[in-house]
Coordinates of N, CA, C and O and ligand atoms in Angstrom, one line a residue:
K15 N -81.1 -73.8 -145.7 CA -81.6 -75.0 -145.7 C -80.7 -75.7 -144.2 O -81.4 -75.7 -142.7
M16 N -79.6 -75.9 -144.8 CA -78.6 -76.3 -143.9 C -78.2 -75.3 -142.3 O -78.1 -76.4 -141.1
E17 N -78.7 -74.2 -142.7 CA -77.8 -73.4 -141.6 C -79.0 -73.6 -140.8 O -78.6 -73.0 -139.8
K18 N -80.2 -73.3 -141.4 CA -81.3 -73.4 -140.3 C -81.3 -74.4 -139.5 O -81.4 -74.5 -137.9
I19 N -81.1 -75.4 -140.4 CA -80.7 -76.8 -139.1 C -79.5 -77.0 -137.6 O -79.7 -77.3 -137.0
W20 N -78.6 -76.3 -138.5 CA -77.7 -76.0 -137.4 C -77.3 -75.2 -136.0 O -77.4 -75.5 -135.1
L21 N -78.5 -73.9 -137.3 CA -79.1 -72.7 -135.8 C -79.5 -73.9 -134.6 O -80.1 -73.2 -133.2
F22 N -81.1 -74.5 -135.6 CA -81.4 -75.5 -134.7 C -81.0 -76.5 -133.5 O -81.0 -76.1 -132.1
I23 N -79.7 -76.8 -133.9 CA -78.9 -77.4 -133.4 C -78.4 -77.2 -132.4 O -78.5 -77.2 -130.5
G24 N -77.7 -75.9 -132.7 CA -76.8 -75.1 -131.5 C -77.8 -74.4 -130.7 O -77.5 -74.5 -129.6
I25 N -79.0 -74.1 -130.8 CA -80.0 -73.6 -129.8 C -80.6 -74.5 -128.9 O -80.7 -73.7 -127.6
G26 N -81.1 -75.6 -129.5 CA -81.4 -76.5 -128.6 C -80.3 -77.2 -128.0 O -80.2 -77.3 -126.5
T27 N -79.1 -77.1 -128.3 CA -77.5 -77.3 -126.9 C -77.5 -76.5 -126.1 O -77.5 -76.9 -125.1
L28 N -77.9 -75.0 -126.1 CA -78.3 -73.6 -125.4 C -78.8 -74.2 -124.4 O -78.9 -73.8 -123.1
I29 N -80.0 -74.1 -125.2 CA -81.4 -74.5 -123.7 C -81.4 -75.6 -123.0 O -81.6 -75.7 -121.5
L30 N -80.7 -76.7 -123.7 CA -80.2 -77.7 -122.8 C -79.7 -77.4 -121.3 O -79.8 -78.1 -120.3
F31 N -78.3 -77.2 -122.4 CA -77.7 -76.9 -121.2 C -77.8 -76.1 -120.1 O -78.1 -76.5 -119.0
L32 N -78.5 -74.5 -120.7 CA -79.6 -73.9 -118.7 C -80.3 -74.4 -118.4 O -80.0 -74.3 -117.0
A33 N -80.9 -75.4 -119.4 CA -82.1 -75.9 -118.2 C -81.4 -77.4 -117.8 O -82.0 -76.6 -116.0
I34 N -80.9 -77.6 -117.7 CA -79.5 -78.4 -116.8 C -79.2 -78.2 -115.3 O -79.3 -78.1 -114.4
V35 N -78.2 -76.7 -115.5 CA -78.0 -76.1 -114.8 C -78.9 -75.0 -114.2 O -79.0 -75.0 -112.6
G36 N -80.1 -74.9 -114.3 CA -81.3 -74.3 -113.8 C -81.7 -75.6 -112.6 O -82.2 -74.8 -111.6
V37 N -81.6 -76.7 -113.4 CA -82.5 -77.2 -112.4 C -81.2 -77.9 -110.9 O -81.8 -77.9 -110.1
N38 N -80.1 -78.0 -111.9 CA -79.3 -78.3 -110.5 C -79.0 -77.1 -109.7 O -79.4 -77.3 -108.5
A39 N -79.5 -76.1 -110.1 CA -79.4 -74.9 -109.1 C -80.4 -74.7 -107.9 O -80.2 -74.5 -107.4
F40 N -81.6 -74.5 -109.1 CA -83.1 -73.9 -108.0 C -84.1 -75.6 -107.5 O -83.9 -75.6 -106.2
Y41 N -83.7 -76.7 -108.3 CA -84.7 -77.9 -107.7 C -84.1 -78.9 -106.6 O -83.7 -78.7 -105.6
M42 N -82.2 -78.4 -107.4 CA -82.0 -79.4 -106.7 C -81.1 -78.9 -105.3 O -80.6 -80.0 -104.3
G43 N -81.1 -77.7 -104.9 CA -80.3 -76.9 -104.2 C -78.9 -77.2 -104.1 O -78.8 -77.9 -103.2
N44 N -78.4 -77.3 -105.5 CA -76.7 -77.2 -105.5 C -76.4 -76.3 -104.6 O -75.9 -75.6 -105.3
K45 N -76.0 -76.6 -103.2 CA -75.1 -75.5 -102.5 C -73.7 -76.9 -101.9 O -74.1 -77.7 -101.6
P46 N -72.7 -76.0 -101.4 CA -71.7 -77.1 -101.1 C -72.5 -77.4 -100.0 O -73.2 -77.0 -98.5
P47 N -72.3 -78.0 -99.6 CA -72.6 -79.3 -98.2 C -72.2 -78.9 -97.1 O -73.6 -78.6 -96.4
S48 N -71.6 -77.9 -97.2 CA -71.0 -77.4 -95.6 C -72.3 -75.9 -95.3 O -72.3 -75.5 -94.2
C49 N -72.5 -75.2 -96.4 CA -73.5 -74.5 -96.6 C -75.2 -74.4 -96.1 O -75.9 -74.9 -96.9
I50 N -76.0 -74.8 -94.9 CA -77.0 -75.3 -94.5 C -77.7 -74.1 -93.8 O -79.2 -73.4 -94.1
A51 N -77.0 -73.7 -92.5 CA -77.7 -73.2 -92.1 C -77.7 -71.4 -92.6 O -76.7 -71.1 -93.1
T52 N -78.8 -70.6 -91.8 CA -78.4 -68.9 -93.0 C -78.3 -68.1 -91.9 O -78.8 -68.5 -91.0
I53 N -77.5 -67.3 -92.3 CA -77.5 -65.6 -91.2 C -77.5 -64.5 -91.2 O -77.1 -64.3 -92.8
N54 N -77.7 -63.6 -91.3 CA -77.5 -62.2 -92.1 C -76.4 -61.8 -91.9 O -76.0 -61.4 -90.8
P55 N -76.2 -61.2 -93.1 CA -74.6 -61.5 -92.8 C -74.7 -59.3 -92.0 O -73.3 -59.4 -91.4
D56 N -75.1 -58.4 -91.7 CA -75.3 -57.4 -91.5 C -75.6 -57.7 -89.9 O -75.0 -56.5 -89.6
R57 N -75.2 -59.1 -89.0 CA -75.8 -59.2 -88.0 C -74.8 -60.3 -87.0 O -75.3 -60.8 -86.1
V58 N -74.1 -60.5 -88.4 CA -73.2 -61.9 -87.9 C -72.5 -61.7 -86.3 O -72.0 -62.2 -85.6
S59 N -72.3 -60.4 -86.0 CA -71.4 -59.7 -85.2 C -72.0 -59.5 -83.7 O -71.8 -60.0 -82.6
S60 N -73.3 -59.9 -83.8 CA -74.4 -60.0 -82.5 C -74.6 -61.1 -82.5 O -75.9 -61.7 -81.7
T61 N -74.5 -62.2 -83.3 CA -75.3 -63.6 -83.6 C -74.4 -64.4 -83.0 O -73.4 -64.5 -83.7
P62 N -75.0 -65.4 -81.7 CA -74.2 -66.0 -81.4 C -73.9 -67.1 -81.9 O -74.9 -68.1 -83.6
P63 N -73.0 -68.1 -82.3 CA -71.8 -67.6 -81.8 C -70.6 -66.8 -82.2 O -69.8 -66.6 -81.5
F64 N -70.8 -66.3 -82.7 CA -70.1 -65.1 -84.2 C -70.2 -63.9 -83.0 O -69.5 -63.5 -83.6
N65 N -70.9 -63.4 -81.7 CA -70.4 -62.4 -80.7 C -69.2 -62.7 -80.4 O -68.6 -62.3 -79.4
H66 N -68.8 -63.9 -80.0 CA -67.9 -63.9 -79.0 C -67.1 -65.0 -80.5 O -66.8 -67.1 -79.7
P67 N -66.6 -65.2 -80.8 CA -65.3 -65.7 -82.0 C -64.6 -66.6 -81.1 O -64.0 -65.6 -80.5
G68 N -63.7 -67.4 -81.2 CA -62.9 -68.1 -80.7 C -63.1 -69.4 -80.6 O -64.0 -70.4 -81.5
V69 N -62.4 -70.5 -79.5 CA -62.4 -71.6 -79.3 C -63.2 -71.8 -77.7 O -62.5 -71.0 -76.8
K70 N -64.0 -72.7 -77.9 CA -64.9 -74.0 -76.6 C -64.9 -74.9 -77.0 O -65.1 -75.0 -77.6
Q71 N -64.8 -75.4 -75.7 CA -64.9 -76.9 -75.6 C -66.2 -77.2 -75.2 O -66.8 -76.4 -74.6
I72 N -67.0 -78.2 -76.1 CA -68.2 -78.4 -75.5 C -68.6 -79.5 -75.2 O -69.3 -80.3 -75.4
G73 N -67.3 -80.7 -75.5 CA -67.4 -82.1 -75.4 C -65.7 -82.8 -74.7 O -65.1 -82.2 -74.5
K74 N -66.1 -83.9 -74.5 CA -64.7 -84.3 -73.4 C -63.3 -84.8 -74.7 O -64.4 -85.3 -76.3
N75 N -62.7 -83.9 -75.3 CA -61.7 -83.8 -76.4 C -62.5 -83.3 -77.4 O -62.4 -84.4 -79.3
H76 N -63.5 -82.2 -77.6 CA -64.6 -82.0 -78.7 C -64.0 -80.2 -78.8 O -64.9 -80.3 -77.2
Y77 N -63.9 -79.7 -79.5 CA -63.8 -78.8 -79.4 C -64.7 -77.4 -80.3 O -64.5 -77.8 -81.5
Q78 N -65.2 -76.6 -80.2 CA -65.6 -75.6 -81.3 C -65.2 -74.4 -82.0 O -64.8 -73.7 -80.8
V79 N -64.6 -73.7 -83.4 CA -64.1 -72.9 -83.5 C -64.5 -72.0 -83.9 O -65.1 -72.2 -85.0
T80 N -65.7 -70.8 -83.4 CA -66.0 -69.9 -84.2 C -65.2 -69.2 -84.7 O -64.6 -68.1 -84.1
V81 N -65.8 -68.8 -85.8 CA -65.0 -67.5 -87.0 C -65.6 -66.5 -88.0 O -66.2 -66.9 -88.2
V82 N -65.1 -65.4 -87.3 CA -65.8 -64.5 -87.9 C -64.5 -64.1 -89.5 O -63.3 -63.2 -89.0
A83 N -64.9 -64.1 -90.6 CA -64.2 -63.5 -91.4 C -64.7 -62.2 -92.1 O -66.3 -61.9 -92.1
S84 N -63.8 -61.6 -92.9 CA -64.6 -60.2 -93.1 C -63.3 -59.5 -93.6 O -62.0 -59.6 -93.4
A85 N -63.8 -58.4 -94.9 CA -62.4 -58.3 -95.4 C -61.3 -57.7 -94.7 O -62.1 -56.5 -94.0
F86 N -60.1 -58.1 -94.2 CA -59.7 -58.7 -94.8 C -58.4 -59.6 -93.3 O -57.1 -59.6 -93.5
S87 N -59.8 -60.2 -92.8 CA -59.1 -60.9 -91.6 C -60.0 -61.6 -90.7 O -60.7 -62.1 -91.8
F88 N -59.9 -63.0 -90.5 CA -60.1 -63.8 -89.6 C -60.2 -63.4 -88.2 O -59.2 -62.8 -87.6
D89 N -61.4 -63.6 -87.0 CA -61.6 -62.8 -86.0 C -62.0 -64.7 -85.3 O -62.6 -65.2 -85.6
P90 N -61.3 -65.7 -84.5 CA -60.0 -64.6 -84.1 C -58.7 -64.7 -84.6 O -58.4 -65.6 -85.7
G91 N -57.6 -63.8 -84.7 CA -56.8 -63.7 -85.5 C -55.7 -65.0 -84.9 O -54.7 -65.4 -85.4
D92 N -55.5 -65.5 -83.2 CA -54.9 -66.9 -83.0 C -55.7 -67.8 -82.7 O -56.4 -67.5 -81.8
I93 N -55.8 -68.7 -83.0 CA -56.2 -70.0 -82.9 C -55.7 -71.2 -82.1 O -54.4 -71.3 -82.7
K94 N -55.7 -71.4 -80.9 CA -54.8 -73.0 -80.1 C -56.0 -73.7 -80.1 O -56.5 -73.4 -79.5
I95 N -55.6 -74.8 -80.7 CA -56.3 -76.2 -80.3 C -55.5 -77.5 -80.1 O -54.5 -77.6 -80.2
P96 N -55.9 -78.0 -79.2 CA -55.1 -79.1 -78.8 C -55.0 -80.3 -79.9 O -56.0 -80.7 -80.6
L97 N -53.9 -81.2 -80.1 CA -53.6 -82.2 -80.4 C -54.9 -83.1 -80.4 O -55.4 -83.8 -79.5
G98 N -55.0 -84.1 -81.5 CA -56.1 -85.0 -81.4 C -57.7 -85.0 -81.3 O -58.2 -85.7 -80.5
A99 N -57.6 -83.7 -80.8 CA -59.3 -82.9 -80.2 C -59.8 -83.1 -82.0 O -59.5 -83.0 -83.0
K100 N -61.5 -83.6 -81.5 CA -62.4 -83.4 -82.7 C -62.3 -81.7 -82.7 O -62.9 -81.3 -81.5
V101 N -62.4 -81.2 -83.7 CA -62.6 -79.7 -84.0 C -63.5 -79.3 -85.0 O -63.7 -79.7 -85.8
D102 N -64.8 -78.3 -84.6 CA -65.6 -78.5 -85.2 C -65.4 -77.1 -85.6 O -65.5 -76.1 -84.8
F103 N -65.0 -77.0 -86.6 CA -64.9 -75.3 -87.8 C -66.3 -74.6 -87.8 O -66.8 -75.6 -88.2
V104 N -67.2 -73.3 -87.1 CA -68.2 -72.8 -88.0 C -67.6 -71.4 -88.1 O -67.2 -70.5 -87.4
A105 N -67.8 -71.3 -89.2 CA -67.9 -69.6 -89.7 C -68.9 -68.7 -90.7 O -69.6 -69.8 -91.2
A106 N -68.7 -67.7 -90.2 CA -69.3 -66.6 -90.7 C -68.3 -65.6 -91.9 O -67.9 -65.6 -91.7
T107 N -69.2 -64.7 -92.8 CA -68.5 -64.0 -92.8 C -69.3 -62.1 -93.1 O -70.5 -62.6 -92.8
K108 N -68.6 -61.3 -92.8 CA -69.6 -60.2 -92.5 C -69.8 -59.2 -93.7 O -71.0 -58.5 -94.2
D109 N -69.5 -59.7 -94.7 CA -69.3 -58.8 -95.8 C -69.0 -59.9 -97.6 O -70.4 -60.6 -97.8
V110 N -68.1 -59.9 -98.1 CA -67.9 -60.4 -99.2 C -67.6 -62.3 -98.9 O -67.9 -62.8 -98.1
V111 N -67.5 -62.8 -100.1 CA -67.2 -64.6 -100.0 C -65.7 -64.4 -99.6 O -65.2 -63.7 -100.2
H112 N -65.4 -65.2 -98.7 CA -64.2 -65.6 -98.4 C -63.8 -67.3 -98.5 O -64.6 -68.4 -98.6
G113 N -62.3 -67.6 -97.9 CA -62.4 -68.8 -98.7 C -61.8 -69.2 -97.2 O -61.3 -68.8 -96.6
F114 N -61.6 -70.4 -96.5 CA -60.9 -70.9 -95.1 C -60.2 -71.9 -95.4 O -61.4 -73.5 -95.9
E115 N -58.9 -72.7 -95.7 CA -58.1 -73.3 -95.8 C -56.9 -73.2 -94.9 O -56.4 -72.3 -94.7
I116 N -56.7 -74.5 -94.5 CA -55.9 -74.3 -93.9 C -54.6 -75.4 -93.7 O -54.7 -76.7 -94.4
A117 N -53.2 -74.6 -94.8 CA -52.7 -75.2 -95.7 C -52.2 -76.6 -94.9 O -51.9 -76.5 -93.9
K118 N -51.7 -77.7 -96.1 CA -51.5 -78.7 -95.4 C -52.7 -79.7 -94.8 O -52.0 -80.3 -93.9
T119 N -53.7 -79.4 -94.7 CA -54.9 -80.0 -93.9 C -56.1 -80.3 -95.1 O -55.9 -79.9 -96.5
D120 N -57.1 -81.2 -94.6 CA -58.2 -81.4 -95.2 C -59.1 -80.4 -95.1 O -60.4 -79.8 -95.7
V121 N -58.7 -79.0 -94.5 CA -60.0 -77.7 -94.5 C -59.5 -76.9 -95.1 O -58.5 -76.4 -95.6
N122 N -60.7 -77.1 -96.4 CA -61.2 -76.3 -96.7 C -62.5 -76.5 -98.0 O -62.5 -76.6 -98.5
F123 N -62.5 -74.5 -97.2 CA -64.6 -74.7 -97.5 C -64.6 -73.2 -97.8 O -64.0 -72.4 -97.4
M124 N -65.7 -72.3 -98.2 CA -66.0 -71.4 -98.1 C -66.9 -71.0 -97.9 O -67.8 -71.6 -96.8
I125 N -66.8 -69.2 -97.2 CA -67.9 -69.0 -96.4 C -68.5 -67.7 -97.2 O -67.3 -67.7 -97.7
E126 N -70.1 -67.8 -97.6 CA -70.4 -67.3 -98.7 C -71.6 -66.4 -97.1 O -72.4 -67.0 -96.2
P127 N -71.6 -64.9 -97.9 CA -72.9 -64.2 -97.1 C -74.4 -65.0 -97.1 O -74.5 -65.8 -98.1
G128 N -74.2 -64.7 -95.5 CA -75.8 -65.1 -95.4 C -75.9 -66.7 -95.2 O -76.8 -67.2 -94.8
Y129 N -75.0 -67.7 -95.2 CA -75.1 -69.2 -94.8 C -73.9 -69.1 -93.7 O -72.8 -68.6 -93.4
I130 N -73.9 -69.9 -93.0 CA -73.0 -70.8 -92.0 C -72.4 -71.6 -92.3 O -73.1 -73.2 -93.1
S131 N -71.2 -71.7 -92.5 CA -70.5 -72.7 -93.4 C -69.8 -73.6 -91.6 O -69.4 -73.2 -90.9
T132 N -69.5 -74.9 -92.0 CA -68.7 -76.3 -90.9 C -68.6 -77.1 -91.0 O -68.3 -77.5 -92.9
Y133 N -67.5 -77.2 -91.1 CA -66.4 -78.2 -91.1 C -65.6 -79.0 -90.0 O -65.4 -78.5 -89.0
S134 N -65.3 -80.2 -89.7 CA -65.0 -80.9 -88.7 C -63.8 -81.4 -89.1 O -63.8 -82.2 -90.2
T135 N -63.1 -81.8 -88.1 CA -61.7 -82.6 -88.2 C -60.9 -82.6 -87.0 O -61.1 -82.1 -86.2
T136 N -59.6 -83.4 -86.9 CA -59.1 -83.9 -86.1 C -57.4 -83.4 -86.4 O -57.4 -83.8 -87.8
F137 N -56.4 -82.8 -85.6 CA -55.3 -82.6 -86.1 C -54.6 -83.6 -85.4 O -54.5 -83.6 -84.0
K138 N -53.6 -84.6 -86.5 CA -52.4 -85.4 -85.9 C -51.5 -85.3 -85.8 O -50.3 -85.8 -85.1
K139 N -51.4 -83.6 -86.5 CA -49.7 -83.3 -86.1 C -49.7 -82.3 -85.2 O -50.8 -81.3 -85.1
P140 N -49.0 -82.2 -84.6 CA -48.6 -80.8 -84.0 C -47.8 -79.7 -84.4 O -47.3 -80.0 -85.1
G141 N -48.3 -78.4 -84.2 CA -47.3 -77.1 -85.0 C -48.3 -76.3 -85.0 O -49.5 -76.3 -84.6
E142 N -47.5 -75.1 -85.6 CA -48.6 -74.2 -86.3 C -48.5 -74.7 -87.9 O -47.9 -75.0 -89.1
Y143 N -49.9 -73.9 -87.8 CA -50.1 -74.2 -89.1 C -51.1 -72.6 -89.4 O -51.2 -71.7 -89.0
L144 N -51.2 -72.6 -90.6 CA -51.2 -70.9 -91.9 C -53.3 -71.7 -92.3 O -53.8 -72.5 -93.0
L145 N -53.9 -70.5 -91.8 CA -55.0 -70.6 -91.8 C -55.5 -69.6 -92.7 O -55.1 -68.1 -92.5
L146 N -55.9 -69.1 -94.0 CA -55.7 -68.2 -95.0 C -57.0 -68.0 -95.7 O -58.1 -69.6 -96.0
C147 N -57.1 -67.0 -96.9 CA -58.4 -67.1 -97.4 C -58.0 -67.7 -98.8 O -57.1 -67.3 -99.5
N148 N -58.9 -68.6 -99.5 CA -58.0 -68.5 -100.6 C -59.4 -68.4 -101.9 O -59.5 -68.7 -102.6
E149 N -60.3 -67.2 -101.6 CA -61.2 -66.5 -102.6 C -60.9 -65.3 -102.9 O -60.8 -64.4 -101.2
Y150 N -60.5 -65.1 -103.8 CA -60.5 -63.3 -103.9 C -61.4 -62.7 -103.1 O -62.2 -62.9 -103.9
C151 N -61.0 -61.7 -102.5 CA -62.2 -61.2 -101.8 C -61.4 -59.4 -102.0 O -62.8 -58.6 -101.2
G152 N -60.9 -58.8 -102.5 CA -60.8 -57.7 -102.7 C -59.1 -57.4 -102.4 O -58.4 -58.1 -102.9
T153 N -59.3 -55.7 -102.7 CA -57.6 -55.3 -102.8 C -56.2 -55.9 -101.4 O -55.0 -56.2 -101.7
G154 N -57.0 -56.4 -100.7 CA -56.1 -57.3 -99.2 C -56.0 -58.3 -98.8 O -55.7 -58.9 -98.2
H155 N -57.1 -59.4 -100.4 CA -57.0 -60.5 -100.0 C -55.3 -61.6 -99.7 O -55.9 -62.7 -98.8
Q156 N -54.4 -60.9 -99.6 CA -53.3 -62.0 -99.7 C -52.8 -62.0 -98.7 O -52.4 -62.0 -98.1
L157 N -53.5 -60.8 -98.2 CA -53.4 -60.4 -96.4 C -54.1 -61.4 -95.7 O -54.0 -60.7 -94.1
M158 N -54.8 -62.1 -96.3 CA -55.8 -62.2 -95.2 C -55.4 -63.8 -94.8 O -55.7 -64.5 -95.4
A159 N -54.4 -64.0 -92.9 CA -54.2 -65.4 -93.0 C -54.2 -64.8 -91.5 O -54.4 -63.8 -91.0
T160 N -53.8 -66.2 -91.1 CA -54.0 -66.4 -89.4 C -53.2 -67.5 -88.8 O -53.1 -68.1 -90.1
K161 N -52.6 -67.4 -88.2 CA -52.0 -68.5 -87.7 C -52.8 -69.8 -86.4 O -53.8 -69.4 -86.2
L162 N -52.5 -70.6 -86.3 CA -53.6 -71.9 -86.0 C -52.3 -72.9 -85.4 O -51.4 -73.4 -85.8
E163 N -52.8 -72.7 -83.9 CA -51.3 -73.2 -83.3 C -52.4 -74.8 -82.9 O -53.7 -74.9 -81.8
V164 N -51.8 -76.1 -83.3 CA -52.4 -77.2 -82.5 C -50.8 -77.5 -81.5 O -49.7 -78.3 -81.9
V165 N -51.4 -77.9 -80.4 CA -50.8 -78.3 -78.8 C -51.1 -79.1 -78.7 O -51.8 -79.3 -78.3
Ligands
LIG225 CU1 -60.5 -63.1 -97.3 CU2 -59.2 -63.5 -99.5

């Protein structure tokens, strides 16, 4: 008799847990806040703005940095941005999930296949920063990094 009660509680807990996860995932659209717009990963290279990766001035002291991630590099390979400007990062991946972390800053988000990730920040200190991938994406993952210069 007791076994049956425990089994019931166990299964009940499991069902409750799965229900919560399910509701979170499907009904509340529980996705990282940066992932709103969608994109076909196979067409990243031909879809604006990703067909021209790089830094572009879009307003007074306001820049957009378009980045294409693929195993195992970021395009463009070198990014130069002005000190104190508002910078909007816009990133997409051509293949798997990659990370987008700029060491020693608040910039840290995921780039998921099918989604356009965006993040805005302002660099307050000049210097060389390291943009790196912090999601394991394959055999070359540890090589996936590039330089970012704030001048
Ligand atoms: Cu890209 Cu790890």
